[in-house]
Tab-separated table of C-alpha atoms in Angstrom:
chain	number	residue	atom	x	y	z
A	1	UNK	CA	87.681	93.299	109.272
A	2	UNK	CA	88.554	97.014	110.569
A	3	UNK	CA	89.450	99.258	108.066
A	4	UNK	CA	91.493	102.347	107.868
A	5	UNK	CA	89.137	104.592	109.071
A	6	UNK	CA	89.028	102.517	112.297
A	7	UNK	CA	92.477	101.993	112.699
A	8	UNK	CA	92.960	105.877	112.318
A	9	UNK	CA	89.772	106.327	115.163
A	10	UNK	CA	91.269	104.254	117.494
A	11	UNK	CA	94.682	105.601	117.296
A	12	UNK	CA	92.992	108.994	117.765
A	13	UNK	CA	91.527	108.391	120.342
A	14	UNK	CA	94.649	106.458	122.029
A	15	UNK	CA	97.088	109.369	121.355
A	16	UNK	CA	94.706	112.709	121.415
A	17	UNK	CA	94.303	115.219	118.760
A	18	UNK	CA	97.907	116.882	120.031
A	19	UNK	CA	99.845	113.830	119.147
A	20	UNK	CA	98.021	112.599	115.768
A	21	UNK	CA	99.956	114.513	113.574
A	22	UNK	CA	103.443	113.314	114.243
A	23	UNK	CA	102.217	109.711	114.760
A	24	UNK	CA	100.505	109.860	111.025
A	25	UNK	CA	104.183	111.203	109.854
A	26	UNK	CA	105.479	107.872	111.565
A	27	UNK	CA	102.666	105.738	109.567
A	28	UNK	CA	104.471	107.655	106.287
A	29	UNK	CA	107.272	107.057	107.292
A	30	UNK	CA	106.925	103.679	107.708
A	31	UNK	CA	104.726	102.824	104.278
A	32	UNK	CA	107.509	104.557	102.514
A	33	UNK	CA	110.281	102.472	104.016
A	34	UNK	CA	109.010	99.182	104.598
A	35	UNK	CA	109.944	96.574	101.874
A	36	UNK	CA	108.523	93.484	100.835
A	37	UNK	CA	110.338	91.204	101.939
A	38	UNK	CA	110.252	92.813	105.910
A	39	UNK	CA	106.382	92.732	105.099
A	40	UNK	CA	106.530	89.277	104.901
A	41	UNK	CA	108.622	88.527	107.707
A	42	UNK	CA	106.520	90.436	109.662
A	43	UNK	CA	103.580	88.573	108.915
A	44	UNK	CA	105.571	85.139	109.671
A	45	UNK	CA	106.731	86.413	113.413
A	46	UNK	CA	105.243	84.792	115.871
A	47	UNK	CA	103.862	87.175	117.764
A	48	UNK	CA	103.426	90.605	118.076
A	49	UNK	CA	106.675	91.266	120.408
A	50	UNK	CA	108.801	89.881	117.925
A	51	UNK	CA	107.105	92.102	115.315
A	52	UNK	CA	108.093	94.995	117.452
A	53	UNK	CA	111.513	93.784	117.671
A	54	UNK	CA	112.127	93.502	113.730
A	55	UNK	CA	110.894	97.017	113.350
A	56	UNK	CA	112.940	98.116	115.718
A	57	UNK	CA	115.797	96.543	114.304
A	58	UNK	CA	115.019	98.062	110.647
A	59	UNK	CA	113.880	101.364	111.862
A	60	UNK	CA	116.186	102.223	114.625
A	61	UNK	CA	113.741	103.743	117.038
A	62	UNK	CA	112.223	106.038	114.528
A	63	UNK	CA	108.958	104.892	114.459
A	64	UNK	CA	106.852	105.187	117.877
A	65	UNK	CA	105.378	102.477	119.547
A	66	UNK	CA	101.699	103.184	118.946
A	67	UNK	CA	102.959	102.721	115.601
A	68	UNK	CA	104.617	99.686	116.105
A	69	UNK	CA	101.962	98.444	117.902
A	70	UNK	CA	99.553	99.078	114.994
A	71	UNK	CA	102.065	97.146	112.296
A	72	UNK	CA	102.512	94.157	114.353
A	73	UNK	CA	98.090	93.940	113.677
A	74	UNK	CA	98.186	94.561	110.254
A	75	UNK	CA	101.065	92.287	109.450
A	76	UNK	CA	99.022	89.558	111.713
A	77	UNK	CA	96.070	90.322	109.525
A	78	UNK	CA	97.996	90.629	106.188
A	79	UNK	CA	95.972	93.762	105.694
A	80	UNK	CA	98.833	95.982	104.235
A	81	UNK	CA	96.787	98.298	102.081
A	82	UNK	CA	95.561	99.319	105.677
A	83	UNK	CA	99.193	100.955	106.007
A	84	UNK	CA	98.814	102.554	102.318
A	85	UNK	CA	95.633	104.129	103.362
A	86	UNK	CA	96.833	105.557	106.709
A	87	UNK	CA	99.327	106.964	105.236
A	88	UNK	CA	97.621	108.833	102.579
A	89	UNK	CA	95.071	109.916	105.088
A	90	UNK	CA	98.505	111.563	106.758
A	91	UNK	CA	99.242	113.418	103.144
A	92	UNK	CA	95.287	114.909	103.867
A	93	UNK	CA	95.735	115.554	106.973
A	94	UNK	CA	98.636	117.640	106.833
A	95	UNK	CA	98.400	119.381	103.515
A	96	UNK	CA	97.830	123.162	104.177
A	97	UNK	CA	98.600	125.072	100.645
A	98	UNK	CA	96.273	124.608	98.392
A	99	UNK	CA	96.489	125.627	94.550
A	100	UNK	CA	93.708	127.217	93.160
A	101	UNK	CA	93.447	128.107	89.321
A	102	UNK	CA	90.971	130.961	88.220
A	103	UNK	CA	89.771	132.341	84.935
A	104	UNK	CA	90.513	135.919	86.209
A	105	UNK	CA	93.142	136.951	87.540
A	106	UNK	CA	93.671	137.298	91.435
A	107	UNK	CA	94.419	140.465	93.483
A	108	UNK	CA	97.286	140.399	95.111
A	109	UNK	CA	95.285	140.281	98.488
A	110	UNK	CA	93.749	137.243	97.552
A	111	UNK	CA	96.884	136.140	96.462
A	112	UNK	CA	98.499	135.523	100.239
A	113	UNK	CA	97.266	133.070	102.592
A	114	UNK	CA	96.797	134.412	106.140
A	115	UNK	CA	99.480	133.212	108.637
């Protein structure tokens, strides 16, 4: 069974390091939106077009088709926490403050992150 890692390779690979980014927002997006219930009726569609079709339908063209694509195999799997993982990997991949604590105090030029 692939995991998330491999999911996340292949789409890399399939989009390019330019387009990752967004398309891990979309995998967010979607983990954060999708219920149970479409879950499940994913998983009964019977096939991967119709997948497509119900998440267009709930999604109204916000979610790309690589994305898409990559729903219809996890629902045909059942391997949801696939989604779950993705979609934290896109919370690591796209952090960029990081808050760091310190027993002494900071100088003010340590302070500010470079732009």
């Amino acid at each position: 069974m692939p995991t998330a890692h491999d999911y996340f390779t292949s789409l890399s690979e399939a989009l390019g390091e330019a387009k990752l980014p967004l398309a891990l927002e979309h995998i967010a997006l979607l983990h954060t939106f999708i219920t149970s219930a479409q879950m499940q009726e994913l998983e009964d569609a019977p096939n991967p077009t119709e997948r497509k079709k119900l998440l267009d339908i709930w999604f109204e063209g916000y979610i790309a088709d690589p994305i898409k694509n990559l729903a219809a195999i996890i629902a045909e799997v059942r391997e949801w926490n696939v989604l779950s993982e993705m979609a934290e990997m896109a919370k690591r991949t796209n952090q960029q403050a990081v808050l760091v604590t310190t027993a002494k105090p900071l100088s003010q030029s340590l302070k500010q992150m470079p732009e």
